CSV table of C-alpha atoms and ligand atoms in Angstrom, one decimal:
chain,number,residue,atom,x,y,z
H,24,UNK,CA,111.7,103.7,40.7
H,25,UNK,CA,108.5,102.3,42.8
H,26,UNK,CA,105.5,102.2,40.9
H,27,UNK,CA,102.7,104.3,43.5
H,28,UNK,CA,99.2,104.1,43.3
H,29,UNK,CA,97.6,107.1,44.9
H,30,UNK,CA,93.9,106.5,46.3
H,31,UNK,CA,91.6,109.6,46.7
H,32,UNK,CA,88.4,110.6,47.8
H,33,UNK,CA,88.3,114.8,47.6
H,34,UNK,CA,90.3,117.7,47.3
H,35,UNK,CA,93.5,115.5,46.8
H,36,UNK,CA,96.1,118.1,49.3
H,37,UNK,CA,98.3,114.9,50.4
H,38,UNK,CA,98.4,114.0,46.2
H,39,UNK,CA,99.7,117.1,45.7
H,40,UNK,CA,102.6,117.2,48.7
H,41,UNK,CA,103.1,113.4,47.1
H,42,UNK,CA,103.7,114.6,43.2
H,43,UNK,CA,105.9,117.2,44.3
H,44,UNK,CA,108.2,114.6,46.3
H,45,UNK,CA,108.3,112.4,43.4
H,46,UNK,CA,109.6,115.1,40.9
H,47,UNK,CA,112.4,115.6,42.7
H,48,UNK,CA,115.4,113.8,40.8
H,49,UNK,CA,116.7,111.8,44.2
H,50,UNK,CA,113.0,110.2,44.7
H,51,UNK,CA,112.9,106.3,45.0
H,52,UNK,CA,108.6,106.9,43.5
H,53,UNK,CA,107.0,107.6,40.8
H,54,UNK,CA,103.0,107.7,40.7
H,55,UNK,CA,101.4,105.7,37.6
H,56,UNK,CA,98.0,106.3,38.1
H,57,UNK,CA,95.4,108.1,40.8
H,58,UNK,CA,92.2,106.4,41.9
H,59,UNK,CA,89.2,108.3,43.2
H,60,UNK,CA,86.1,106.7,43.9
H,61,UNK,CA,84.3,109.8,43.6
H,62,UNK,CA,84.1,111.4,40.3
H,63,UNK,CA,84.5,114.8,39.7
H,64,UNK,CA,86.8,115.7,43.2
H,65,UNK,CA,89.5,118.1,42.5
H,66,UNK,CA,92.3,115.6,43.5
H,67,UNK,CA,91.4,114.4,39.7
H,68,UNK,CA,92.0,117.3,38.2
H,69,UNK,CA,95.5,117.7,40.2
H,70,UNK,CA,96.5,114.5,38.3
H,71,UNK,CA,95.3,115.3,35.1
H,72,UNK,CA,97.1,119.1,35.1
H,73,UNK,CA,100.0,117.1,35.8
H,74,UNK,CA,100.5,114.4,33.4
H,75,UNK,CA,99.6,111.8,35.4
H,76,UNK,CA,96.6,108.9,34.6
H,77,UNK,CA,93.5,108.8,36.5
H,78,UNK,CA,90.5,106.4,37.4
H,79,UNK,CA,87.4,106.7,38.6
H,80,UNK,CA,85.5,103.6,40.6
H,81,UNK,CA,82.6,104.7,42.2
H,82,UNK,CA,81.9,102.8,44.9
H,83,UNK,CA,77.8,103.4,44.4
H,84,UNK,CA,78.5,101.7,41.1
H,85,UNK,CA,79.0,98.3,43.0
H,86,UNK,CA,76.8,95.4,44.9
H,87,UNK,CA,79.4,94.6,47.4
H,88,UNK,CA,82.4,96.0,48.7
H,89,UNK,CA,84.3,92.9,47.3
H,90,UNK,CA,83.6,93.9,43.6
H,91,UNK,CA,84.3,97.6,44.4
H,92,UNK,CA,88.3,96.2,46.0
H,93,UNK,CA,88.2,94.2,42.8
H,94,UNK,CA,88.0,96.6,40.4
H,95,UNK,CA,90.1,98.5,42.3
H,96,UNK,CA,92.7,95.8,42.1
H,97,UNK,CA,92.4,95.3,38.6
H,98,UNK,CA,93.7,99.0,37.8
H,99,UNK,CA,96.5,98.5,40.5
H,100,UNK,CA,97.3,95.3,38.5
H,101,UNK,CA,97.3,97.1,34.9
H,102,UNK,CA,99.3,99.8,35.8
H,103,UNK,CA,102.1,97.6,37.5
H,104,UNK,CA,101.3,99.1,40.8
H,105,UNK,CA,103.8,98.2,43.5
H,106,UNK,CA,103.0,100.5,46.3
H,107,UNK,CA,99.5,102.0,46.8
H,108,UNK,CA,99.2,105.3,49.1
H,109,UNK,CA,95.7,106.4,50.2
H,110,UNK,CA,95.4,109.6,50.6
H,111,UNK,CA,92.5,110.8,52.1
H,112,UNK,CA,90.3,107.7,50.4
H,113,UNK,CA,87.4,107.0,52.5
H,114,UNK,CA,86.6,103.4,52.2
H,115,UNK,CA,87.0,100.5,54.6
H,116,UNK,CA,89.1,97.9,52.5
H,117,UNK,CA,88.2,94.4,52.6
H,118,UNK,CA,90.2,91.9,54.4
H,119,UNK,CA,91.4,89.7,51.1
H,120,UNK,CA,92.3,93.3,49.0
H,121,UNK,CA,94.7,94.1,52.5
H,122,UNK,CA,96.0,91.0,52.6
H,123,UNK,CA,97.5,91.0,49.1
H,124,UNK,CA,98.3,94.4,49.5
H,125,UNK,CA,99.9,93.9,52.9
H,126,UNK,CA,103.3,95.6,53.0
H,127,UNK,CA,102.5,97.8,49.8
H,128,UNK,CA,99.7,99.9,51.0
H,129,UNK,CA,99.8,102.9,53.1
H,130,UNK,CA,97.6,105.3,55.1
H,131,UNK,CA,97.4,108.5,56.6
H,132,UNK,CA,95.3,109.4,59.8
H,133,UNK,CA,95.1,112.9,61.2
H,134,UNK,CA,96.0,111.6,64.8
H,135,UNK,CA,98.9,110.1,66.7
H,136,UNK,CA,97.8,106.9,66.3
H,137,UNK,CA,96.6,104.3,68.7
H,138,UNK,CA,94.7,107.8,70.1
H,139,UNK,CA,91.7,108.8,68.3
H,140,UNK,CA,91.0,105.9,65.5
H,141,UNK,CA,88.2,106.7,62.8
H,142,UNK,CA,86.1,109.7,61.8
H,143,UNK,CA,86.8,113.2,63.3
H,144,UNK,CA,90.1,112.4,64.8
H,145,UNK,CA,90.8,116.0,65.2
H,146,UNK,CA,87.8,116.4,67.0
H,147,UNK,CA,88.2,113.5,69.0
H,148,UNK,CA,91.5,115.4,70.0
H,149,UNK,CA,89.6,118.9,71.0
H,150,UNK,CA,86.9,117.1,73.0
H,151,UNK,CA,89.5,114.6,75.0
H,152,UNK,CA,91.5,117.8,75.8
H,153,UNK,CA,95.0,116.8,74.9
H,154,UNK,CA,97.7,119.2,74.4
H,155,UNK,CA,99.6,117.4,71.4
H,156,UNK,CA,98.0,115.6,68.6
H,157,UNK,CA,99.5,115.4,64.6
H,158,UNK,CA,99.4,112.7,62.0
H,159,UNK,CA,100.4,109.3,61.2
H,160,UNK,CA,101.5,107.0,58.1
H,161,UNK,CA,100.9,103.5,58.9
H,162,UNK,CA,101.0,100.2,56.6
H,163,UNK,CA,97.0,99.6,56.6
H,164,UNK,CA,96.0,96.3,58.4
H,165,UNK,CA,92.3,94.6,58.1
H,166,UNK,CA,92.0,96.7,61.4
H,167,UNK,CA,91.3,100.0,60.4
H,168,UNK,CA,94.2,102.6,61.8
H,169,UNK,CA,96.0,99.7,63.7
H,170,UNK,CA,98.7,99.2,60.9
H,171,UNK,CA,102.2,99.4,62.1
H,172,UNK,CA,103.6,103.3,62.6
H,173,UNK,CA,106.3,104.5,60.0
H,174,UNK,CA,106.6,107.9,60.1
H,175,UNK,CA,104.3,109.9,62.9
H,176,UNK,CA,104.6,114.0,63.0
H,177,UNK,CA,103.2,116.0,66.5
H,178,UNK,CA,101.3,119.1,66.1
H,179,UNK,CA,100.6,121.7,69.9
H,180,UNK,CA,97.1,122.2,70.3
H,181,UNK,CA,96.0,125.9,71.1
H,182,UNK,CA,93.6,127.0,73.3
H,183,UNK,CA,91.9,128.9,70.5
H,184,UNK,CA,91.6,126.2,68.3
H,185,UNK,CA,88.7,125.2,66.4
H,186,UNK,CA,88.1,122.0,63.7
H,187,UNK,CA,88.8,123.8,61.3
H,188,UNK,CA,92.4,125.5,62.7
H,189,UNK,CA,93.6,122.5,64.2
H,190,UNK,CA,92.8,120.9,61.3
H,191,UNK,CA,94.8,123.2,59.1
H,192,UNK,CA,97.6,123.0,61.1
H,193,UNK,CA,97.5,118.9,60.9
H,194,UNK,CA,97.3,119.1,57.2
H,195,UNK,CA,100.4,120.8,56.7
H,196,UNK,CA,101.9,118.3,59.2
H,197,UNK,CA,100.9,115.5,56.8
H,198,UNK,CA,102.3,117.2,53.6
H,199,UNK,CA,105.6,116.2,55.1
H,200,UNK,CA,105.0,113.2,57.1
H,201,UNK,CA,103.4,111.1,54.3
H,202,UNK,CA,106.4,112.2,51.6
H,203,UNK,CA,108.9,111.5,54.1
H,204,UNK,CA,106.8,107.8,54.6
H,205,UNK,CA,106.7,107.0,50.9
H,206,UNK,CA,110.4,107.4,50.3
H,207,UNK,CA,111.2,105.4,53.3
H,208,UNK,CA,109.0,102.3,52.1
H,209,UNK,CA,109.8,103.1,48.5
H,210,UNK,CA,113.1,103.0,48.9
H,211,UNK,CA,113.1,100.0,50.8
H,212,UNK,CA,114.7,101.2,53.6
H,213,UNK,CA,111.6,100.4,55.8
H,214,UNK,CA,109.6,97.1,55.4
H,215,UNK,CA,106.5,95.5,57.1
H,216,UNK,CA,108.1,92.0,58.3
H,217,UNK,CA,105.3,89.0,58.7
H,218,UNK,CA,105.3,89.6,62.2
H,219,UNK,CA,103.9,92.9,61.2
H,220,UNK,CA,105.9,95.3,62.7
H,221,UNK,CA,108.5,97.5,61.0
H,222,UNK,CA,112.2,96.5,59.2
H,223,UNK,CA,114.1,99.1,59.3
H,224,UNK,CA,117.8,99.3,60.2
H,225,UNK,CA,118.8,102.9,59.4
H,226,UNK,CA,116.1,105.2,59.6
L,311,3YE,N1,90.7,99.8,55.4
L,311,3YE,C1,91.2,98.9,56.2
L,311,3YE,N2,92.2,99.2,57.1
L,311,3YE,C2,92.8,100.5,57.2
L,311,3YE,N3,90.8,102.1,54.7
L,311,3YE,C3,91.5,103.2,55.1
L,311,3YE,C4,92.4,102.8,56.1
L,311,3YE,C5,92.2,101.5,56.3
L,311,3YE,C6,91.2,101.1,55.4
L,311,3YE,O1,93.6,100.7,58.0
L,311,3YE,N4,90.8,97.6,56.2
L,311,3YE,C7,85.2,105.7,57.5
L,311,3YE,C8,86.4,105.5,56.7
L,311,3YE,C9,87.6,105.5,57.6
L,311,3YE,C10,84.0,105.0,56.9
L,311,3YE,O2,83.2,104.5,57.6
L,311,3YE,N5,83.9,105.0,55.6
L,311,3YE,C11,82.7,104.5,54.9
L,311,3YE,C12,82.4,105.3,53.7
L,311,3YE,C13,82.3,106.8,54.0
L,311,3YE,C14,82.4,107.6,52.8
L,311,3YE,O3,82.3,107.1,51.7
L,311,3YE,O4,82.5,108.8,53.0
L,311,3YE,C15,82.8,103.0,54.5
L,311,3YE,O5,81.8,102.3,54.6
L,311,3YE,O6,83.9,102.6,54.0
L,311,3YE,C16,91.4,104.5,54.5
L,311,3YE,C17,90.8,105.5,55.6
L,311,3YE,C18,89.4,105.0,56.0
L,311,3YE,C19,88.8,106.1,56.8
């Protein structure tokens, strides 16, 4: 089984949707260890409650962003980390950590990416006035959000949403886009080629 990494920054929702795929018996995944860089978020806790190893770097701990990636890396090295999923971590990565991580990392963005990159994507999607928005796991790049697409989910806007509904409603999205994403790479049935764009024959 694919050794995961899973990269945090708060409440840990996507961690969750992630240790529940892996329990299942067919799963290519299994995850060694989470990573938060804030201490004390309930995303920990999630971990802990279920058996699984945790880490805190805190990236106010560190001079430069190149010694926070590094530690970082270290504890992806000393578990035997093959694949690294952040879910809902909230740093920029730095271009030498993505680069030998390239292929083996994954994000997911509350937006149908290339619309609405960055912060507040989902109100990025209110104020632009679109109809359709949703979620999207994508190998991470040195670009941030401009990785190539694997698995992308829609979710309607309604006329009575707010942040906080639309939100919501993207969340659950992800709980099924990013397991679906992290068997398809774990299982090696989707790969980032050097090209960087997708493999994939039967998906
Ligand atoms: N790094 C690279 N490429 C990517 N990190 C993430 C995706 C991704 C990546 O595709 N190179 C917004 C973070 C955006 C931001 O400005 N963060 C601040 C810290 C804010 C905080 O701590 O709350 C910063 O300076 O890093 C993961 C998603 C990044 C989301």
């Amino acid at each position: 089984r694919t050794r995961v990494a899973v990269l945090i920054s708060g409440s840990g929702t996507n961690l969750q949707a992630l240790m529940e795929q892996v329990k299942k018996p067919s799963s290519s995944a299994e995850i060694v260890v989470v990573i938060s860089n804030r201490p004390g978020v309930m995303g920990l806790k999630r971990a802990s409650m279920a058996g699984i190893q945790t880490r805190v770097v805190d990236h106010k701990l560190y001079g430069s962003r190149a010694e926070f990636d590094g530690t970082i890396d270290k504890v992806l090295e000393e578990f035997g980390v093959e694949l690294v999923c952040l879910a809902g971590f909230m740093r920029i990565l730095t271009g030498p950590f993505v680069r030998k991580w390239s292929g083996k990392m994954l994000n997911i963005h509350p937006s149908l990416l290339p619309s609405f990159k960055g912060v507040n994507a989902q109100k990025q999607a209110l104020q632009a006035g679109v109809r359709v928005t949703g979620c999207t796991v994508h190998f991470v790049a040195e670009e941030v959000d401009a990785g190539a697409i694997v698995v992308q989910e829609a979710v309607p806007i309604l006329v009575t949403d707010t942040e906080d509904s639309l939100s919501e409603r993207i969340r659950e999205a992800e709980h099924r886009a990013f397991p679906a994403a992290l068997e398809l790479v774990g299982s090696g049935a989707v790969k980032l080629r050097d090209d960087g764009r997708i493999d994939t024959e039967q998906y």
